[in-house]
Amino acid sequence: MTATALTLVHDKVTQGLRIALAGNPNCGKSSLFNALTGAHQHVANYPGVTVEEKRGRTKLDGLNAEITDLPGTYSLSSFSPEERVAEAELATHPDVVVVVADSTQLKRNLVLLVQVLQAGANPVLCLNMADEAAAAGQRLDVAKMEALLGFPVVETVGHRGEGVSALKAAILKAAKQPLIKHRLVLGVEFERALTVIARELPTEEDARAHEWVALKLLVGDPTHTARIATRKGGQGVIATALAERARLETLSGLEIAVYTAERCFGFVDGLLREVSLHPARANARELTDKIDAVIVHPLLGVPIFAAAMYLTFWLTFSVGEYPMGWIETAVAALGSWVTSLWQAGSESPLRSLLVDGIIAGVGGVLVFLPNILLLFFGLAFMEDTGYMARAAFITDRVMHRFGLHGKSFIPMLTGFGCSIPGIMATRTLENERDRLTTMLVLPLMSCGARLPIWMLLVPAFFPAPWRAPAMFGIYALGIGLAMLLALVVRRTVLRGAEAPFVMELPPYRLPTLKAVVRKMTERSWLYLKKAGTVILGISILMWVLTAYPKPESFKVDRDIAAGTLTVSDDTTLTNLRAAEALEQSFAGRVGKTLEPVFAPLGFDWKIVTAMIGAFAAKEVFVAQMGIVYAMGNVEEAGADDLRQTLTRHYSPWVGLSMMVFLLIGTPCMATFAVTRRESGSNKWALLQFFGLTTLAYLLALVVYQLGSLLSA
Amino acid sequence: MITAASSLVPANISSSLEDYLETIYLLVQQQGFARVKEIAHAREVKAASVSVALRRLAELDLVRYERREYIALTEQGEEAARKVLTRHRLLTRFFEEVLQMPADAASNQACAMEHSLTDEAMDRFVRFFEYLGSCPTVIESFRRCPLSLAPDKAAARKDSNCATCRAHSKVETMSLADLRPGQHGVVEHINAKGALRQRLLDMGMLPQTPIELERAGLGGDPLWIRCQGARLALRRAEASSIAIRQLP
Ligand SMILES: Nc1nc2c(ncn2[C@@H]2O[C@H](COP(=O)(O)OP(=O)(O)O)[C@@H](O)[C@H]2O)c(=O)[nH]1
């Protein structure tokens, strides 16, 4: 070890090494990241984008190291947020950049290595999936590869953790002896162009990134060009880059992007020819082909897909019911336990906050955890086996009609169960615009929590023969509007050139249980942690809204005292008091204040108040209606009374208008919180909330007004 | 790159002076120096004529005498000579490679033409020729095209690649979307723009890459293709931006 290397190591002992993992999607990067960092991980979103930011810690021979898992990208072309994030991370010059490559797809995978080198990184090449490559008969001269490239090259089997210690050693070695100058050979003319441009770059530009910026200017990257243009002397270098581009294009007869790609692939080709000891057999992927012949068969494909979906949802919602019941019981038990800490009949606000606010609110969200875990288990399994891409292949034709993506299908289907896992499942969509569009319209899928509402309202307002069609109609309306809205969103707020669909269909792989469970818990934990904090806040707010201000005295009591009212039993009295309390509360007052606004929809203050409650969770609407009509907390048994009351009080048109409004408007607070988290900004959550509510208002208005006209 | 429009060379330099420059340049390249005797020999003229020409070239500051008899090119002279030589070689290659004339006939034609082209015409010609040279498929398809051959041979060869041929044989250019499942092709070029273009390039869809359409989704969209050893799904609309040549 040289003296400088020693000082470097000394510095890094105190500061820690910064390591980044780069690689194509599906190269096994997450598996390696997990193998390297173990449980020490932190997952978040990059600010303002839907891209996931994963960091973890590990020790390398006693040295602290922070590992960043860059988003999987095919290149650093900066056309997608993932690529921009990866590029930005590389621009911070991590001490070592591990380029993970799928050994069975080296040609394409190594093109990313070329770009990472151009970006001035100090790399280690990790040839992952070495087991598959070996099984296919491919053999590489790794030592020669290392000699040719001038930096460490290791073979690994990511999901089994094989070669990880060698990888760690290689990372350390690279950190101690950083690569000074890469040995890419991309052709005299190409290199000369880069040198000529780099020479003219403004002096304040990061010296290590000169070649990279030169390359970006050469290919006319808008971000870099705009940035350089504002610098002193920037115009000059941009003109030079233009001239060089023209020169290379005339010389090669190829457009610059094609020429650049050709140079990179050429280098990789040459390298692979040098180091290949034995090529992979031509029929190495037969098994995948055989499976695909069935899975995406023109006739069998759709039934198989339907069966897979059915299985997933059965797992999620049927099997999930049991633990859901347990959680409900546990939450209820916790509630009564906390209640028992106070004297019976105590009106302690703290008790009410704890029981009715926090435990009820957070419990209501916690209840979905089993669903979420199971669903994410199913999704992670489909993703890791490679089926997800096939499912997208099958559904894309329909989804694309509406400006969505094949991969939007599963999240939207999930939305029928619950919007929250649906929104979280949009993570499988790589493209930001596709992902946001799916997220925004997803609450229109009538979720499980809305089912109790339909169960209450449909029999109340529809004669028996019309009930089934009404149910069907409400679901169909949701789907239809979601599709329509997706189209609208794509033409307005998320307008822009369509992102390429071009999707790789990875070979089928048997995922390890560990990997699937890990993915599942990771996402579920995110749901609990981030959504949880917001939901806790909103729960408390909702509690305050419905519980305060408390009436000084109850009119019921005064009426009884005055003898104008007789109440037969205690329950009725409690119910009447609860109804009054709600009427007096902020929610009730807001409901009354908003009554004129909602009158054109046929709603009175009672409905509006109940709808405010529905923001906490959709099914709360039923309970709140029960309370305003002094029927207590409506459970299944009491529903019939409430139904009759509703039939008496409202016309069917009000009923329909209510259903339309509840289907479309005011996504619940958990949806709001998760959309905010997953989209990385308040903007989209607010847009979703107000957009859908406005639409709901307008449609309910049309329904009620038309209905009133017809029946008049 | 050769900039024929370079202002280094006086415009009024005569064609014979250009020939002298060329000769001196070649002699210097070959043996490191040039003398009157050798120049006269190479150009098949009398030594006296050489001296006259040299004096004129010296006046133009294109040559200088190192020692008696030993002649070297000035920087400008070298530039001018290289230019003349490049023109000569370029024209020769054009006649020989593109127009397919025999080697000596091509060289003679080049000699006859090289002095009569204006700088501008030459410049444009150079660019055109560079383009041809850099894109061998153009020359190839020209050679294969019936129009490049005597009419009797033309009928035998047809190429779907060339607009003229297409007009003659009614073969349309194909895109990837025109293939049927199971058919193969070779990528010719990518007409897509922006992100799609980049993604296709990232996937290795470069000119001359083999590509196969394996199957199509229900209703014919999306397409399932194989390229560079990977399976890819693309929408029909995207696939139609990839021009291909079908393989049997
Ligand atoms: N056979 C094999 N499978 C692997 C290897 N590394 C990862 N996998 C599997 O490949 C799939 C994708 O891996 P993942 O780490 O999620 O890839 P990522 O998309 O690059 O993050 C999973 O099913 C892994 O279990 C490997 O070295 N060999």
GROMACS .gro file of C-alpha atoms in nm, chain A residues 40-337:
model
  298
   40HIS     CA    1  -2.913  -0.183   0.767
   41GLN     CA    2  -3.122  -0.009   0.506
   42HIS     CA    3  -3.312   0.308   0.464
   43VAL     CA    4  -3.568   0.354   0.189
   44ALA     CA    5  -3.718   0.686   0.091
   45ASN     CA    6  -3.824   0.875  -0.217
   46TYR     CA    7  -3.599   1.120  -0.393
   47PRO     CA    8  -3.759   1.459  -0.332
   48GLY     CA    9  -4.027   1.543  -0.582
   49VAL     CA   10  -4.000   1.229  -0.792
   50THR     CA   11  -4.145   0.883  -0.768
   51VAL     CA   12  -3.800   0.727  -0.771
   52GLU     CA   13  -3.707   0.520  -0.470
   53GLU     CA   14  -3.392   0.609  -0.285
   54LYS     CA   15  -3.230   0.314  -0.110
   55ARG     CA   16  -2.931   0.350   0.115
   56GLY     CA   17  -2.768   0.101   0.344
   57ARG     CA   18  -2.465   0.062   0.564
   58THR     CA   19  -2.205  -0.205   0.585
   59LYS     CA   20  -1.856  -0.263   0.714
   60LEU     CA   21  -1.575  -0.338   0.477
   61ASP     CA   22  -1.283  -0.479   0.666
   62GLY     CA   23  -1.368  -0.255   0.958
   63LEU     CA   24  -1.433   0.048   0.742
   64ASN     CA   25  -1.775   0.207   0.750
   65ALA     CA   26  -1.939   0.222   0.411
   66GLU     CA   27  -2.262   0.376   0.293
   67ILE     CA   28  -2.409   0.198  -0.006
   68THR     CA   29  -2.658   0.366  -0.238
   69ASP     CA   30  -2.869   0.148  -0.462
   70LEU     CA   31  -2.917   0.356  -0.775
   71PRO     CA   32  -3.240   0.305  -0.967
   72GLY     CA   33  -3.210   0.034  -1.231
   73THR     CA   34  -3.144   0.197  -1.568
   74TYR     CA   35  -3.037   0.086  -1.911
   75SER     CA   36  -2.830   0.396  -1.963
   76LEU     CA   37  -2.758   0.740  -1.826
   77SER     CA   38  -2.927   0.917  -2.113
   78SER     CA   39  -3.134   1.138  -1.877
   79PHE     CA   40  -3.463   1.076  -2.054
   80SER     CA   41  -3.630   0.936  -1.743
   81PRO     CA   42  -3.628   1.046  -1.379
   82GLU     CA   43  -3.447   0.722  -1.288
   83GLU     CA   44  -3.170   0.802  -1.528
   84ARG     CA   45  -3.146   1.157  -1.402
   85VAL     CA   46  -3.132   1.041  -1.042
   86ALA     CA   47  -2.862   0.786  -1.124
   87GLU     CA   48  -2.663   1.047  -1.314
   88ALA     CA   49  -2.695   1.298  -1.031
   89GLU     CA   50  -2.573   1.040  -0.781
   90LEU     CA   51  -2.274   0.958  -0.997
   91ALA     CA   52  -2.198   1.327  -1.025
   92THR     CA   53  -2.137   1.333  -0.649
   93HIS     CA   54  -1.845   1.098  -0.716
   94PRO     CA   55  -1.894   0.804  -0.484
   95ASP     CA   56  -1.563   0.646  -0.383
   96VAL     CA   57  -1.651   0.328  -0.569
   97VAL     CA   58  -1.927   0.256  -0.817
   98VAL     CA   59  -2.017  -0.111  -0.842
   99VAL     CA   60  -2.160  -0.182  -1.184
  100VAL     CA   61  -2.379  -0.488  -1.154
  101ALA     CA   62  -2.423  -0.676  -1.478
  102ASP     CA   63  -2.638  -0.975  -1.564
  103SER     CA   64  -2.378  -1.222  -1.692
  104THR     CA   65  -2.628  -1.373  -1.932
  105GLN     CA   66  -2.692  -1.034  -2.094
  106LEU     CA   67  -2.345  -0.889  -2.086
  107LYS     CA   68  -2.355  -0.716  -2.418
  108ARG     CA   69  -2.632  -0.482  -2.321
  109ASN     CA   70  -2.544  -0.465  -1.953
  110LEU     CA   71  -2.187  -0.353  -2.013
  111VAL     CA   72  -2.298  -0.052  -2.211
  112LEU     CA   73  -2.392   0.099  -1.878
  113LEU     CA   74  -2.039   0.027  -1.758
  114VAL     CA   75  -1.907   0.229  -2.049
  115GLN     CA   76  -2.120   0.523  -1.947
  116VAL     CA   77  -2.027   0.492  -1.582
  117LEU     CA   78  -1.663   0.504  -1.688
  118GLN     CA   79  -1.727   0.809  -1.900
  119ALA     CA   80  -1.890   0.971  -1.603
  120GLY     CA   81  -1.554   0.954  -1.432
  121ALA     CA   82  -1.639   0.686  -1.179
  122ASN     CA   83  -1.403   0.455  -0.996
  123PRO     CA   84  -1.570   0.126  -1.079
  124VAL     CA   85  -1.583  -0.237  -0.979
  125LEU     CA   86  -1.752  -0.468  -1.223
  126CYS     CA   87  -1.975  -0.728  -1.069
  127LEU     CA   88  -2.076  -1.011  -1.299
  128ASN     CA   89  -2.394  -1.126  -1.132
  129MET     CA   90  -2.607  -1.427  -1.224
  130ALA     CA   91  -2.283  -1.615  -1.266
  131ASP     CA   92  -2.472  -1.936  -1.190
  132GLU     CA   93  -2.709  -1.890  -1.481
  133ALA     CA   94  -2.427  -1.797  -1.716
  134ALA     CA   95  -2.233  -2.106  -1.611
  135ALA     CA   96  -2.538  -2.324  -1.651
  136ALA     CA   97  -2.577  -2.188  -2.002
  137GLY     CA   98  -2.220  -2.292  -2.074
  138GLN     CA   99  -2.073  -1.944  -2.085
  139ARG     CA  100  -1.722  -1.905  -1.953
  140LEU     CA  101  -1.527  -1.581  -1.921
  141ASP     CA  102  -1.163  -1.510  -1.850
  142VAL     CA  103  -1.223  -1.282  -1.555
  143ALA     CA  104  -0.855  -1.226  -1.485
  144LYS     CA  105  -0.803  -1.108  -1.840
  145MET     CA  106  -1.108  -0.887  -1.819
  146GLU     CA  107  -0.965  -0.728  -1.508
  147ALA     CA  108  -0.630  -0.677  -1.678
  148LEU     CA  109  -0.792  -0.522  -1.985
  149LEU     CA  110  -1.022  -0.294  -1.791
  150GLY     CA  111  -0.779  -0.200  -1.518
  151PHE     CA  112  -1.019  -0.235  -1.226
  152PRO     CA  113  -1.153  -0.528  -1.022
  153VAL     CA  114  -1.402  -0.768  -1.176
  154VAL     CA  115  -1.586  -1.026  -0.965
  155GLU     CA  116  -1.843  -1.293  -1.031
  156THR     CA  117  -2.139  -1.322  -0.793
  157VAL     CA  118  -2.464  -1.504  -0.739
  158GLY     CA  119  -2.664  -1.229  -0.576
  159HIS     CA  120  -2.965  -1.402  -0.430
  160ARG     CA  121  -2.751  -1.668  -0.265
  161GLY     CA  122  -2.487  -1.424  -0.149
  162GLU     CA  123  -2.209  -1.609  -0.331
  163GLY     CA  124  -1.909  -1.398  -0.415
  164VAL     CA  125  -2.019  -1.116  -0.189
  165SER     CA  126  -1.706  -1.131   0.025
  166ALA     CA  127  -1.497  -1.119  -0.293
  167LEU     CA  128  -1.704  -0.822  -0.400
  168LYS     CA  129  -1.639  -0.648  -0.070
  169ALA     CA  130  -1.267  -0.711  -0.110
  170ALA     CA  131  -1.282  -0.576  -0.463
  171ILE     CA  132  -1.459  -0.262  -0.344
  172LEU     CA  133  -1.190  -0.205  -0.085
  173LYS     CA  134  -0.919  -0.264  -0.340
  174ALA     CA  135  -1.076  -0.016  -0.577
  175ALA     CA  136  -1.113   0.237  -0.298
  176LYS     CA  137  -0.744   0.207  -0.215
  177GLN     CA  138  -0.625   0.224  -0.573
  178PRO     CA  139  -0.866   0.445  -0.757
  179LEU     CA  140  -0.880   0.424  -1.131
  180ILE     CA  141  -0.705   0.728  -1.269
  181LYS     CA  142  -0.781   0.699  -1.636
  182HIS     CA  143  -1.014   0.452  -1.794
  183ARG     CA  144  -0.917   0.241  -2.092
  184LEU     CA  145  -1.222   0.280  -2.304
  185VAL     CA  146  -1.144   0.265  -2.671
  186LEU     CA  147  -1.424   0.427  -2.858
  187GLY     CA  148  -1.243   0.525  -3.173
  188VAL     CA  149  -1.001   0.800  -3.259
  189GLU     CA  150  -1.257   1.036  -3.403
  190PHE     CA  151  -1.497   0.998  -3.114
  191GLU     CA  152  -1.229   1.048  -2.855
  192ARG     CA  153  -1.087   1.344  -3.037
  193ALA     CA  154  -1.430   1.505  -3.041
  194LEU     CA  155  -1.459   1.461  -2.666
  195THR     CA  156  -1.111   1.601  -2.606
  196VAL     CA  157  -1.177   1.902  -2.825
  197ILE     CA  158  -1.499   1.981  -2.642
  198ALA     CA  159  -1.360   1.909  -2.295
  199ARG     CA  160  -1.071   2.147  -2.355
  200GLU     CA  161  -1.310   2.437  -2.397
  201LEU     CA  162  -1.527   2.364  -2.096
  202PRO     CA  163  -1.548   2.645  -1.841
  203THR     CA  164  -1.272   2.609  -1.583
  204GLU     CA  165  -1.509   2.593  -1.290
  205GLU     CA  166  -1.655   2.267  -1.425
  206ASP     CA  167  -1.574   1.961  -1.216
  207ALA     CA  168  -1.254   1.826  -1.370
  208ARG     CA  169  -1.353   1.464  -1.314
  209ALA     CA  170  -1.672   1.513  -1.507
  210HIS     CA  171  -1.512   1.683  -1.808
  211GLU     CA  172  -1.541   1.387  -2.038
  212TRP     CA  173  -1.897   1.326  -1.926
  213VAL     CA  174  -2.010   1.682  -1.983
  214ALA     CA  175  -1.831   1.683  -2.317
  215LEU     CA  176  -2.018   1.370  -2.415
  216LYS     CA  177  -2.348   1.516  -2.303
  217LEU     CA  178  -2.285   1.832  -2.503
  218LEU     CA  179  -2.183   1.626  -2.801
  219VAL     CA  180  -2.509   1.433  -2.802
  220GLY     CA  181  -2.703   1.752  -2.737
  221ASP     CA  182  -2.839   1.666  -2.392
  222PRO     CA  183  -3.079   1.952  -2.313
  223THR     CA  184  -3.010   1.971  -1.938
  224HIS     CA  185  -2.636   1.994  -1.967
  225THR     CA  186  -2.651   2.221  -2.268
  226ALA     CA  187  -2.880   2.460  -2.083
  227ARG     CA  188  -2.658   2.454  -1.778
  228ILE     CA  189  -2.338   2.519  -1.971
  229ALA     CA  190  -2.504   2.788  -2.181
  230THR     CA  191  -2.536   3.010  -1.876
  231ARG     CA  192  -2.167   2.979  -1.791
  232LYS     CA  193  -1.897   3.212  -1.900
  233GLY     CA  194  -1.761   3.087  -2.230
  234GLY     CA  195  -2.045   2.840  -2.246
  235GLN     CA  196  -2.170   2.946  -2.587
  236GLY     CA  197  -1.829   2.880  -2.736
  237VAL     CA  198  -1.806   2.524  -2.614
  238ILE     CA  199  -2.163   2.454  -2.722
  239ALA     CA  200  -2.076   2.575  -3.071
  240THR     CA  201  -1.771   2.350  -3.067
  241ALA     CA  202  -1.984   2.057  -2.959
  242LEU     CA  203  -2.223   2.128  -3.245
  243ALA     CA  204  -1.937   2.140  -3.491
  244GLU     CA  205  -1.794   1.817  -3.357
  245ARG     CA  206  -2.132   1.652  -3.378
  246ALA     CA  207  -2.169   1.760  -3.738
  247ARG     CA  208  -1.821   1.634  -3.809
  248LEU     CA  209  -1.884   1.292  -3.657
  249GLU     CA  210  -2.221   1.264  -3.824
  250THR     CA  211  -2.080   1.337  -4.168
  251LEU     CA  212  -1.788   1.113  -4.106
  252SER     CA  213  -1.998   0.820  -3.995
  253GLY     CA  214  -2.319   0.885  -4.182
  254LEU     CA  215  -2.498   0.807  -3.856
  255GLU     CA  216  -2.696   1.033  -3.632
  256ILE     CA  217  -2.496   1.110  -3.318
  257ALA     CA  218  -2.703   0.901  -3.075
  258VAL     CA  219  -2.676   0.600  -3.303
  259TYR     CA  220  -2.308   0.661  -3.356
  260THR     CA  221  -2.245   0.688  -2.982
  261ALA     CA  222  -2.440   0.372  -2.913
  262GLU     CA  223  -2.253   0.195  -3.188
  263ARG     CA  224  -1.920   0.300  -3.042
  264CYS     CA  225  -2.021   0.173  -2.698
  265PHE     CA  226  -2.156  -0.156  -2.824
  266GLY     CA  227  -1.846  -0.189  -3.038
  267PHE     CA  228  -1.621  -0.155  -2.737
  268VAL     CA  229  -1.825  -0.406  -2.538
  269ASP     CA  230  -1.824  -0.646  -2.830
  270GLY     CA  231  -1.449  -0.624  -2.858
  271LEU     CA  232  -1.400  -0.672  -2.487
  272LEU     CA  233  -1.628  -0.974  -2.477
  273ARG     CA  234  -1.453  -1.131  -2.773
  274GLU     CA  235  -1.122  -1.092  -2.590
  275VAL     CA  236  -1.239  -1.251  -2.267
  276SER     CA  237  -1.482  -1.515  -2.386
  277LEU     CA  238  -1.352  -1.865  -2.325
  278HIS     CA  239  -1.671  -2.035  -2.421
  279PRO     CA  240  -1.996  -1.879  -2.542
  280ALA     CA  241  -2.339  -1.963  -2.400
  281ARG     CA  242  -2.528  -2.237  -2.577
  282ALA     CA  243  -2.781  -2.106  -2.824
  283ASN     CA  244  -3.066  -2.296  -2.660
  284ALA     CA  245  -2.981  -2.185  -2.307
  285ARG     CA  246  -3.316  -2.019  -2.247
  286GLU     CA  247  -3.531  -2.301  -2.370
  287LEU     CA  248  -3.720  -2.345  -2.047
  288THR     CA  249  -3.836  -1.984  -2.040
  289ASP     CA  250  -3.944  -2.013  -2.401
  290LYS     CA  251  -4.142  -2.325  -2.325
  291ILE     CA  252  -4.316  -2.163  -2.031
  292ASP     CA  253  -4.391  -1.855  -2.238
  293ALA     CA  254  -4.545  -2.067  -2.509
  294VAL     CA  255  -4.818  -2.145  -2.255
  295ILE     CA  256  -4.828  -1.835  -2.035
  296VAL     CA  257  -4.873  -1.586  -2.317
  297HIS     CA  258  -5.049  -1.827  -2.550
  298PRO     CA  259  -5.313  -1.644  -2.756
  299LEU     CA  260  -5.594  -1.854  -2.608
  300LEU     CA  261  -5.456  -1.962  -2.272
  301GLY     CA  262  -5.284  -1.637  -2.180
  302VAL     CA  263  -5.589  -1.447  -2.064
  303PRO     CA  264  -5.747  -1.729  -1.859
  304ILE     CA  265  -5.412  -1.794  -1.693
  305PHE     CA  266  -5.380  -1.428  -1.615
  306ALA     CA  267  -5.732  -1.417  -1.474
  307ALA     CA  268  -5.656  -1.720  -1.260
  308ALA     CA  269  -5.335  -1.565  -1.131
  309MET     CA  270  -5.519  -1.248  -1.041
  310TYR     CA  271  -5.799  -1.440  -0.876
  311LEU     CA  272  -5.551  -1.634  -0.670
  312THR     CA  273  -5.373  -1.320  -0.559
  313PHE     CA  274  -5.694  -1.150  -0.457
  314TRP     CA  275  -5.831  -1.455  -0.291
  315LEU     CA  276  -5.510  -1.472  -0.093
  316THR     CA  277  -5.529  -1.104  -0.012
  317PHE     CA  278  -5.889  -1.060   0.080
  318SER     CA  279  -6.009  -1.402   0.191
  319VAL     CA  280  -5.709  -1.529   0.377
  320GLY     CA  281  -5.650  -1.174   0.495
  321GLU     CA  282  -5.989  -1.167   0.661
  322TYR     CA  283  -5.873  -1.379   0.954
  323PRO     CA  284  -5.586  -1.162   1.069
  324MET     CA  285  -5.804  -0.861   0.994
  325GLY     CA  286  -6.055  -0.996   1.243
  326TRP     CA  287  -5.781  -1.046   1.498
  327ILE     CA  288  -5.659  -0.692   1.457
  328GLU     CA  289  -6.011  -0.556   1.487
  329THR     CA  290  -6.060  -0.753   1.804
  330ALA     CA  291  -5.726  -0.639   1.937
  331VAL     CA  292  -5.801  -0.275   1.858
  332ALA     CA  293  -6.140  -0.302   2.019
  333ALA     CA  294  -5.986  -0.471   2.322
  334LEU     CA  295  -5.724  -0.201   2.347
  335GLY     CA  296  -6.000   0.058   2.323
  336SER     CA  297  -6.202  -0.093   2.604
  337TRP     CA  298  -5.892  -0.145   2.814
   0.00000   0.00000   0.00000
